[in-house]
PDB file of C-alpha atoms and ligand atoms in Angstrom:
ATOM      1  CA  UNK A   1     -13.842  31.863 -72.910  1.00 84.00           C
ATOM      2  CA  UNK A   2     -17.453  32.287 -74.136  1.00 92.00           C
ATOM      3  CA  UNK A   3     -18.609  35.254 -75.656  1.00 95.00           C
ATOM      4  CA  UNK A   4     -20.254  38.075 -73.563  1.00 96.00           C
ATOM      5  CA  UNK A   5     -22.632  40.249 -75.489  1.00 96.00           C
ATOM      6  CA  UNK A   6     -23.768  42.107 -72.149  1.00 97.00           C
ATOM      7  CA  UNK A   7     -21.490  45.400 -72.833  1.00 95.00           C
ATOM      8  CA  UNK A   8     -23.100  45.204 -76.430  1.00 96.00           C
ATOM      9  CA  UNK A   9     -26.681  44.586 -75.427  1.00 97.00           C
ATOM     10  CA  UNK A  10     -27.764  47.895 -74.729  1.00 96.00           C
ATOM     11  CA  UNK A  11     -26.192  49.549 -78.056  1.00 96.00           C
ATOM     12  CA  UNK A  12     -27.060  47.121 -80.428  1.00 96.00           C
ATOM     13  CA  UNK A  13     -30.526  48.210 -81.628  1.00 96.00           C
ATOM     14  CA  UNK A  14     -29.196  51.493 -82.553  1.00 96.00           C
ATOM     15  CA  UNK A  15     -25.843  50.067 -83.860  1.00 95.00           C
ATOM     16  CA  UNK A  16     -27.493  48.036 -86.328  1.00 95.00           C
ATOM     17  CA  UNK A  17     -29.799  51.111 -87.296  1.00 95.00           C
ATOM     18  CA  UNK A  18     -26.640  52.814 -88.227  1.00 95.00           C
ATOM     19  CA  UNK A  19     -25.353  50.680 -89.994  1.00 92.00           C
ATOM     20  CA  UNK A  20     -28.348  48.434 -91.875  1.00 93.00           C
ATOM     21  CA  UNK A  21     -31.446  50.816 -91.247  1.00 94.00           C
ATOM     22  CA  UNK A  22     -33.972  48.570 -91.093  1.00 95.00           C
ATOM     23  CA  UNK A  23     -33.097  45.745 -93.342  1.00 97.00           C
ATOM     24  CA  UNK A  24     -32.038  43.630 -90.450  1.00 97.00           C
ATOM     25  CA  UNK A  25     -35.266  43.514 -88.837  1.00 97.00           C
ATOM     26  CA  UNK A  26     -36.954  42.951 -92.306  1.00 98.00           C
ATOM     27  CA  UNK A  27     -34.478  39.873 -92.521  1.00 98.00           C
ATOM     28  CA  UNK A  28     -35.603  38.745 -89.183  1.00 98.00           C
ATOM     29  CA  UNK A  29     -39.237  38.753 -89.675  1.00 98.00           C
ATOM     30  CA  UNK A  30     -39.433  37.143 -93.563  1.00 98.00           C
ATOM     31  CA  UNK A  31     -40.458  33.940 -93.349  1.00 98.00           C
ATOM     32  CA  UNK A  32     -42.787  35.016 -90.299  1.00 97.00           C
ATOM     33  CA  UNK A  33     -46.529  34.249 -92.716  1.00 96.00           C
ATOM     34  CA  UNK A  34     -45.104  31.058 -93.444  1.00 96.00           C
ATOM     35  CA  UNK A  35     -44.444  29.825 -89.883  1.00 96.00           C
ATOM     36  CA  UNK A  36     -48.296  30.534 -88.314  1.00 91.00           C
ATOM     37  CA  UNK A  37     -48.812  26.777 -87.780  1.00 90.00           C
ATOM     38  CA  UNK A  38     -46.075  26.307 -85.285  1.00 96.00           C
ATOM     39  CA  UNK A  39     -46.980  25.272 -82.561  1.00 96.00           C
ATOM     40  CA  UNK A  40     -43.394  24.527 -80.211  1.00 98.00           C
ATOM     41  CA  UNK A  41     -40.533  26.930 -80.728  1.00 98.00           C
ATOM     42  CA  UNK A  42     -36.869  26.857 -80.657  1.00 98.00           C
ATOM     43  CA  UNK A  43     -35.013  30.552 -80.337  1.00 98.00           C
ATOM     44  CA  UNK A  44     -31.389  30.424 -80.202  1.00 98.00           C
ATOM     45  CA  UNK A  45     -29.624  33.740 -79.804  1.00 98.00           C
ATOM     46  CA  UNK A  46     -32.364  36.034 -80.221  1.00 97.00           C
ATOM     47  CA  UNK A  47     -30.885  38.790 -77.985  1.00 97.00           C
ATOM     48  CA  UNK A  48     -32.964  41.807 -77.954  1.00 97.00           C
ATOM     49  CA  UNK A  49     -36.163  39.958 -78.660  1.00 98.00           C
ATOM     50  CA  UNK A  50     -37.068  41.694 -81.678  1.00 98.00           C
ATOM     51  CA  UNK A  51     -38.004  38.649 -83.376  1.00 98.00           C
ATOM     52  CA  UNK A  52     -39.790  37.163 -80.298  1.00 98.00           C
ATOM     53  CA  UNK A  53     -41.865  39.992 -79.956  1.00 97.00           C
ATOM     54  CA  UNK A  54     -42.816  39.955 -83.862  1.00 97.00           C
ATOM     55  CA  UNK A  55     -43.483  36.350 -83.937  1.00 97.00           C
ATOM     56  CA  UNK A  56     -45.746  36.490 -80.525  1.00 96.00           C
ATOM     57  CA  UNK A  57     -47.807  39.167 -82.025  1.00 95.00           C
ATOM     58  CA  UNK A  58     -48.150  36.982 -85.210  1.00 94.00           C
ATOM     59  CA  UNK A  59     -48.756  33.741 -83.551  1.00 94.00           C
ATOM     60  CA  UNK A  60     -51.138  34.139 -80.563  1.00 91.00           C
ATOM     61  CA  UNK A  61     -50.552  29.797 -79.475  1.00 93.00           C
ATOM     62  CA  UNK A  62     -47.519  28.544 -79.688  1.00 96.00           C
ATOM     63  CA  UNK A  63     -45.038  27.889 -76.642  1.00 97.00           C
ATOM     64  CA  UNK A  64     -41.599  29.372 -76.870  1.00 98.00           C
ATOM     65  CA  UNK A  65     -38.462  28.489 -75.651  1.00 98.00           C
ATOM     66  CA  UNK A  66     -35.734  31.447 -75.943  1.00 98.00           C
ATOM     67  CA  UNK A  67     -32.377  30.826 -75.458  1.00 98.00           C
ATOM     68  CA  UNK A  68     -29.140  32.978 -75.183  1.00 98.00           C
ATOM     69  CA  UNK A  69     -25.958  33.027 -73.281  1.00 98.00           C
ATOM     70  CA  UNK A  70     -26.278  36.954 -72.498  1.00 98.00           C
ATOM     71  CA  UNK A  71     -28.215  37.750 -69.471  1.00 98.00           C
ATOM     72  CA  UNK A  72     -28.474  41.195 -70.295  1.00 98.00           C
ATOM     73  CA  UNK A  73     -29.730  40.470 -73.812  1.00 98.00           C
ATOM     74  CA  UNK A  74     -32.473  38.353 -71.980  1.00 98.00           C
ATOM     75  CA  UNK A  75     -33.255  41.110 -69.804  1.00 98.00           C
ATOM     76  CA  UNK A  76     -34.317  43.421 -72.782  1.00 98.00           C
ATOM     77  CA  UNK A  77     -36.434  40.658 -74.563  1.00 98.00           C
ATOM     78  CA  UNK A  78     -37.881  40.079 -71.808  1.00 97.00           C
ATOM     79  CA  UNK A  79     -39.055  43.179 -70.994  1.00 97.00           C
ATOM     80  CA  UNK A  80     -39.603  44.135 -74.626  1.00 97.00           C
ATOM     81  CA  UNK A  81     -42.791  41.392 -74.822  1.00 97.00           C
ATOM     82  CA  UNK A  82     -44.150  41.950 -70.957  1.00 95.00           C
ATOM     83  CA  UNK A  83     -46.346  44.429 -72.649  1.00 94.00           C
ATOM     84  CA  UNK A  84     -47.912  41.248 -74.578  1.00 95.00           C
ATOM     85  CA  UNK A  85     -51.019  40.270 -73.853  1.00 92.00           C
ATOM     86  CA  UNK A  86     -50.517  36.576 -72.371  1.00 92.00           C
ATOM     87  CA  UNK A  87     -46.699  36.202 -73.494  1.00 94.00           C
ATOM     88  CA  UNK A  88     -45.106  35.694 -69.959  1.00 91.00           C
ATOM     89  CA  UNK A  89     -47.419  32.659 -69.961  1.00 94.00           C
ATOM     90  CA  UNK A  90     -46.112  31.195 -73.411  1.00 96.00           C
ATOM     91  CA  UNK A  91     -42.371  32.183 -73.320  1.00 98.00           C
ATOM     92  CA  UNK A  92     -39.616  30.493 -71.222  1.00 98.00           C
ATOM     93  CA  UNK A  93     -36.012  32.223 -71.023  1.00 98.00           C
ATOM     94  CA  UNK A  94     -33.397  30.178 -70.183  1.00 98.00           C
ATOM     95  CA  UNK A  95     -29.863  31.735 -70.494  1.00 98.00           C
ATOM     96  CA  UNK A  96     -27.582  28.589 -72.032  1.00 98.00           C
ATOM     97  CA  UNK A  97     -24.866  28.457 -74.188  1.00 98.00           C
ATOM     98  CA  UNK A  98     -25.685  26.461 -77.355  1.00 98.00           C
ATOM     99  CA  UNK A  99     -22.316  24.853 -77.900  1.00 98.00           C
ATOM    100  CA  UNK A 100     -22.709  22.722 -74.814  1.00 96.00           C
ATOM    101  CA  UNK A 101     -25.291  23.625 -71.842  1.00 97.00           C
ATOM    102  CA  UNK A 102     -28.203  20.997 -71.942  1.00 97.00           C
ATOM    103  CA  UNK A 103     -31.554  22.916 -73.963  1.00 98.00           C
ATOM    104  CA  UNK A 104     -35.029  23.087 -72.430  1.00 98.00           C
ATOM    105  CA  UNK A 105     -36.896  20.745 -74.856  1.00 97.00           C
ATOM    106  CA  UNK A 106     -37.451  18.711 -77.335  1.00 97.00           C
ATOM    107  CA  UNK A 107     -39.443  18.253 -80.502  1.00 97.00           C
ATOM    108  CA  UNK A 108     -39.280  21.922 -82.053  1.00 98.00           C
ATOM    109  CA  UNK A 109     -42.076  22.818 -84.895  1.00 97.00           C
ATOM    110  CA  UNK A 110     -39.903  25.642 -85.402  1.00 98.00           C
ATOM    111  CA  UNK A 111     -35.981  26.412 -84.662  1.00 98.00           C
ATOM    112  CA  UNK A 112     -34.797  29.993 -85.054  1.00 98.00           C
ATOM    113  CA  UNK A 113     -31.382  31.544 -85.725  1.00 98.00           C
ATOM    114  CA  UNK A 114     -30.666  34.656 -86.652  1.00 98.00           C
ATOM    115  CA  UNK A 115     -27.390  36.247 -86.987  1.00 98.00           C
ATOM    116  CA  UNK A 116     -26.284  33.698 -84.436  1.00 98.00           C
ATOM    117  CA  UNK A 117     -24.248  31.093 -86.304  1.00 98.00           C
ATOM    118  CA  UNK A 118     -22.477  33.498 -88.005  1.00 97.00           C
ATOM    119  CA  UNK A 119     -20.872  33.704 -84.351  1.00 97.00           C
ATOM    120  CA  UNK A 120     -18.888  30.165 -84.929  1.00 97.00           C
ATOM    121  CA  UNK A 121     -15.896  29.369 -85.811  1.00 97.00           C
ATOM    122  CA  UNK A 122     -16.558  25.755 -89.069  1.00 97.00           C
ATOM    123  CA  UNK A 123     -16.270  22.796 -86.184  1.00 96.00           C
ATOM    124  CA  UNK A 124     -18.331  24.880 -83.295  1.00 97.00           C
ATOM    125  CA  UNK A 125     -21.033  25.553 -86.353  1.00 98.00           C
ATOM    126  CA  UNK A 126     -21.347  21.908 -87.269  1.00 98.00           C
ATOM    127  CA  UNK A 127     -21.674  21.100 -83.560  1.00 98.00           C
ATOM    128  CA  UNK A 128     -24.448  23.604 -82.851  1.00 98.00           C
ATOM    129  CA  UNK A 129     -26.095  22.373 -86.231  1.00 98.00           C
ATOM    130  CA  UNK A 130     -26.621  19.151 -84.637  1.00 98.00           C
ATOM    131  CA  UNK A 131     -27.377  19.696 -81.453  1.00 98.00           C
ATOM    132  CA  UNK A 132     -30.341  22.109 -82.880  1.00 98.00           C
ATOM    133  CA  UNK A 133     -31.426  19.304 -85.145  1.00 98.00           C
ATOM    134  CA  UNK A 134     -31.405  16.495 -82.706  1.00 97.00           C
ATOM    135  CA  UNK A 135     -34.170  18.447 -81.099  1.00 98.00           C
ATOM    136  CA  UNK A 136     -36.249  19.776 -83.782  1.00 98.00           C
ATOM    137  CA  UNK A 137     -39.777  17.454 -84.933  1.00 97.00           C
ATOM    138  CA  UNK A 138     -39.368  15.440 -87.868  1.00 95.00           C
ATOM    139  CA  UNK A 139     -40.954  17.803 -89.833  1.00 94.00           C
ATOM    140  CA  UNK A 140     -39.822  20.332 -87.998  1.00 97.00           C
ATOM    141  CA  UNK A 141     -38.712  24.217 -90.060  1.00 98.00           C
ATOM    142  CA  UNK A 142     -35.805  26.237 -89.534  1.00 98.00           C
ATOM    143  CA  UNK A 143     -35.683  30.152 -89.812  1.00 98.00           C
ATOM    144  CA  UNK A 144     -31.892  30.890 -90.701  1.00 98.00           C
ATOM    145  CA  UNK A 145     -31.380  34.877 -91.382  1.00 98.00           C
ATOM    146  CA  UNK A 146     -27.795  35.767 -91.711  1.00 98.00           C
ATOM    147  CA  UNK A 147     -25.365  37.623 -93.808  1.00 97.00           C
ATOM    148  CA  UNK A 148     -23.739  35.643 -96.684  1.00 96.00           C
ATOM    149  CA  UNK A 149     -21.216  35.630 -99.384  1.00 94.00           C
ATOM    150  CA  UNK A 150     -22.811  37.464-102.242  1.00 94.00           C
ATOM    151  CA  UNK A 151     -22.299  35.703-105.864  1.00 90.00           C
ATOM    152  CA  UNK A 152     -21.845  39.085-108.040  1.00 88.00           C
ATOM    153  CA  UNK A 153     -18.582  40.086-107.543  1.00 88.00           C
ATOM    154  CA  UNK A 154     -19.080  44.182-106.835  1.00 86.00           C
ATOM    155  CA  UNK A 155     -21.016  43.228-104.374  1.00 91.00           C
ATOM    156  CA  UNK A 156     -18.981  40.651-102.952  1.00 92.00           C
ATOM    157  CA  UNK A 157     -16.445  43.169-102.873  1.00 91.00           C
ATOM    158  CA  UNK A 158     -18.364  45.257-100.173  1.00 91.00           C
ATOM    159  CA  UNK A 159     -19.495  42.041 -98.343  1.00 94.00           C
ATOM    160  CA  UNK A 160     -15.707  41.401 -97.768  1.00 93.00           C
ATOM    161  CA  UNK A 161     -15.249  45.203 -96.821  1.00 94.00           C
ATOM    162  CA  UNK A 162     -17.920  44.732 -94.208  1.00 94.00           C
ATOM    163  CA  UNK A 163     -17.693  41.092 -92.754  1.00 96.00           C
ATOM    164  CA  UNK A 164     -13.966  42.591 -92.402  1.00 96.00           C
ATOM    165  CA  UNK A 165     -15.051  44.839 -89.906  1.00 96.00           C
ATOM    166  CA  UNK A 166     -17.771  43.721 -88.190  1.00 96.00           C
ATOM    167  CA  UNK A 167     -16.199  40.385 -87.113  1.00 97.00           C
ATOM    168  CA  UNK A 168     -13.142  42.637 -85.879  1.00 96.00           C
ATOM    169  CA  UNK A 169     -15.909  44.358 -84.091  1.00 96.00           C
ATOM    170  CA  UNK A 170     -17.828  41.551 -82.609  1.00 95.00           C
ATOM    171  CA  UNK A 171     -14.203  39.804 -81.694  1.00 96.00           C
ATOM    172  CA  UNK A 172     -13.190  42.773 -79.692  1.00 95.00           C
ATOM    173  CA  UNK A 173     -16.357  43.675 -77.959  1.00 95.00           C
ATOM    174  CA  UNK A 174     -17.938  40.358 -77.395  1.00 96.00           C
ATOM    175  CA  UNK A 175     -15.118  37.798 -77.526  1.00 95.00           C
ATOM    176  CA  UNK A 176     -16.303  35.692 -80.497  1.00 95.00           C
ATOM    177  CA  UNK A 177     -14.028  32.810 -81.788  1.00 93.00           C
ATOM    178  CA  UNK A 178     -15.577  33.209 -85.158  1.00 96.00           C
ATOM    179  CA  UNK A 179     -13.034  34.939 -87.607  1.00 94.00           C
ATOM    180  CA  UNK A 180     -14.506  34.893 -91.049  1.00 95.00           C
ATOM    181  CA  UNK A 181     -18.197  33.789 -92.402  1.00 97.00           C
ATOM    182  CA  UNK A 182     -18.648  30.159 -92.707  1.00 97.00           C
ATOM    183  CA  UNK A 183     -21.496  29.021 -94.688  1.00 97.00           C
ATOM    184  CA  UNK A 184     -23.846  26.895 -92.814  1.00 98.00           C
ATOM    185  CA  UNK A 185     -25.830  25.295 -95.430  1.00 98.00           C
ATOM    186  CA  UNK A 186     -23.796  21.978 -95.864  1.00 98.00           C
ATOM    187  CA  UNK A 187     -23.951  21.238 -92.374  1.00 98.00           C
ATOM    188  CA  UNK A 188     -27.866  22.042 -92.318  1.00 98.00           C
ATOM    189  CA  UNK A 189     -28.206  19.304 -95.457  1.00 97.00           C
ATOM    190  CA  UNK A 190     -26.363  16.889 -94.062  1.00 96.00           C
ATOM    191  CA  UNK A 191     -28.602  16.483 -91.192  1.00 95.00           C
ATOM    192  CA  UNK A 192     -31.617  16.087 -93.601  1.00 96.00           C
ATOM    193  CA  UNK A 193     -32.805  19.786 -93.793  1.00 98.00           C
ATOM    194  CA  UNK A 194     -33.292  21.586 -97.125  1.00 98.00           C
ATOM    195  CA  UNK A 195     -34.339  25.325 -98.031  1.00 98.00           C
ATOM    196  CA  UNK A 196     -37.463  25.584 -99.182  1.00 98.00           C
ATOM    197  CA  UNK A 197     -37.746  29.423 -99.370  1.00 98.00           C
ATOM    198  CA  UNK A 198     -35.404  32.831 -99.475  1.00 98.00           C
ATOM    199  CA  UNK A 199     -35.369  36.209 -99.498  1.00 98.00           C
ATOM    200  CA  UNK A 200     -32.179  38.441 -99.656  1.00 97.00           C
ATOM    201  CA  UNK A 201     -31.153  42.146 -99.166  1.00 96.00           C
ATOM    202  CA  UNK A 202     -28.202  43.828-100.201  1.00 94.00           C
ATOM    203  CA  UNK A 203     -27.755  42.251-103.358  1.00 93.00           C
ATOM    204  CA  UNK A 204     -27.607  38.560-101.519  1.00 95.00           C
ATOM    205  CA  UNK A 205     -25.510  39.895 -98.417  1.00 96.00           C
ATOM    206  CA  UNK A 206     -28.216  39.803 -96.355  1.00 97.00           C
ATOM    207  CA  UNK A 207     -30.167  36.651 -96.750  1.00 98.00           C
ATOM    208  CA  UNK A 208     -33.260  35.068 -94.979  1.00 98.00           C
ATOM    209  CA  UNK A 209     -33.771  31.122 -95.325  1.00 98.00           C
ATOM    210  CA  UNK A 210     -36.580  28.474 -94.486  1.00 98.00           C
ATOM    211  CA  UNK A 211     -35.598  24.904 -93.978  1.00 98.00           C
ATOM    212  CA  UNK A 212     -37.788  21.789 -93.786  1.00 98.00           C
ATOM    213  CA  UNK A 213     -36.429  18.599 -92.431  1.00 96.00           C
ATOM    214  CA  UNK A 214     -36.948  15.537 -94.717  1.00 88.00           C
ATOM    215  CA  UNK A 215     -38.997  13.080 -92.786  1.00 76.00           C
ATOM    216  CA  UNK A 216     -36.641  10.065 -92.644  1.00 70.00           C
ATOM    217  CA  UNK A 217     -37.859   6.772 -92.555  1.00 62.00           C
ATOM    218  CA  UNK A 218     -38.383   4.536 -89.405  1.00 55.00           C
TER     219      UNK A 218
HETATM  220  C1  SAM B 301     -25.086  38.838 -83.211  1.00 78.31           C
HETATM  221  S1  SAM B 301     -26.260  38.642 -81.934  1.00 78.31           S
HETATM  222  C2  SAM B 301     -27.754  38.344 -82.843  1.00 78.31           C
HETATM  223  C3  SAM B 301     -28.983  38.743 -82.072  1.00 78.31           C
HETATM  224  C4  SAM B 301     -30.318  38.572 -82.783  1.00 78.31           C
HETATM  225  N1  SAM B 301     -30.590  37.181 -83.084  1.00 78.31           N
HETATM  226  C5  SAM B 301     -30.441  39.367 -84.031  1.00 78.31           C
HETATM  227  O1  SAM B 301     -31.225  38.966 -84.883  1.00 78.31           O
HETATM  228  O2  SAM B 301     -29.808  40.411 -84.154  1.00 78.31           O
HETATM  229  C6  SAM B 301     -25.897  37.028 -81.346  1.00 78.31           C
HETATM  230  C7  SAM B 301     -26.766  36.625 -80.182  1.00 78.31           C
HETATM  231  O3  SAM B 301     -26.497  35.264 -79.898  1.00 78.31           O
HETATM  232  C8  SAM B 301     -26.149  35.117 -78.540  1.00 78.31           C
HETATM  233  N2  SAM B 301     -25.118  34.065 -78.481  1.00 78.31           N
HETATM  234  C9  SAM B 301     -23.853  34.115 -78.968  1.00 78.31           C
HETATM  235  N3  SAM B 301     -23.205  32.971 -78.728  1.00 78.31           N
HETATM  236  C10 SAM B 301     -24.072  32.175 -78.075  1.00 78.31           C
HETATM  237  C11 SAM B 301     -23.999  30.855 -77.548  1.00 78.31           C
HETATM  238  N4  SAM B 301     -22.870  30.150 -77.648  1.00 78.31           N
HETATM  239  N5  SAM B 301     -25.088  30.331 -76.935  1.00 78.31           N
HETATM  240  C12 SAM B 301     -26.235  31.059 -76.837  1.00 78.31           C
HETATM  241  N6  SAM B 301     -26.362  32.310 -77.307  1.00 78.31           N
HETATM  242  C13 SAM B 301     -25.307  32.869 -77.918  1.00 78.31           C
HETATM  243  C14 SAM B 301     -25.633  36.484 -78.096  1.00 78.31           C
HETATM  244  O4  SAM B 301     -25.755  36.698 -76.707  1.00 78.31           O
HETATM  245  C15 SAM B 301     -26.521  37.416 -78.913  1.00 78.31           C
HETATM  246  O5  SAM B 301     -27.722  37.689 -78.255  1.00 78.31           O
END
């Protein structure tokens, strides 16, 4: 069954303000100044739009394909950026699921996740990890913002207190097959990307990543 984030989508801007105030968004948006060049973008899982709408008003060229399996998550990010000046002209939405439905382009400048792989289960991850990179550019970037499992141990504590409940959360509401937090990092260097900046929150719960794909030789 795939996951169905439409009973969610209308609750989850305030949900999250509950819960993370406004360290989310600030997650979201962090590597924004260093991603101005781009020209062809990639966003998987972006439901609201929140980042869409941030990165359109910080980057008045570049094309963007949006992607999410939630219609009514589309709906709101859609009508979150109409009030852009010139962003139904630059944005396609295409409602896909990631794991397996064929996606719009091809050589990305820029692929975006956030808080979406934290939705799969080790062997879906992997999967998506690939597909994404087979369709980034060579030197294509990667925004990854997600939560993660903090080093110091009090606050890895409360990371396992939380990831707890939230995936209990997400698997009753939306029907994730995730269960627990798999890191996505090895998968991400093993198809030739490496981080090459990061900011965290929460004493390194909450953590915002920029990858840059090696160029390989041909
Ligand atoms: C936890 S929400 C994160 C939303 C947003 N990126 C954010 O920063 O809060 C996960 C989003 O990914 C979408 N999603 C989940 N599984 C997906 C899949 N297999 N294919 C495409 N989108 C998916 C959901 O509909 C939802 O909009």
């Amino acid at each position: 069954m795939p996951p169905n984030f439409d009973r969610l989508a209308p609750h989850y801007e305030w949900l999250e303000r509950i819960s993370f105030g406004r360290s989310l968004q600030a997650c979201r948006v962090a590597m924004l100044s260093r991603v101005a060049e781009c020209r062809k973008v990639l966003i998987v899982g972006d439901g609201d739009g929140r980042f869409l709408e941030a990165f359109l008003k910080t980057n008045s060229t570049a094309v963007v394909d949006t992607l999410d399996i939630s219609p009514a998550m589309l709906e709101l990010a859609q009508r979150r950026i109409s009030v852009i000046l010139g962003a139904n002209e630059r944005v396609r939405f295409h409602r896909a699921d990631v794991r397996h439905d064929s996606l719009p382009g091809a050589g990305y400048d820029l692929i975006v996740t956030n808080f979406l792989l934290d939705c799969f289960p080790q062997d879906e991850l992997n999967a998506v990890v690939q597909r994404l990179s087979a369709v980034a550019a060579s030197n294509g970037q990667w925004i990854v913002g997600d939560f993660e499992n903090p080093a110091h141990p009090g606050a890895r504590f409360f990371a396992r207190l939380m990831l707890a409940g939230m995936y209990a959360f997400f698997r009753i509401v939306t029907g994730i097959s995730a269960r627990s937090l798999v890191d996505p990092s090895p998968f991400l260097m093993a198809g030739g990307w490496v981080p090459v900046a990061k900011k965290a929150w929460h004493r390194g719960f909450l953590v915002s990543r920029l990858w840059q794909r090696l160029p390989t030789d041909s």
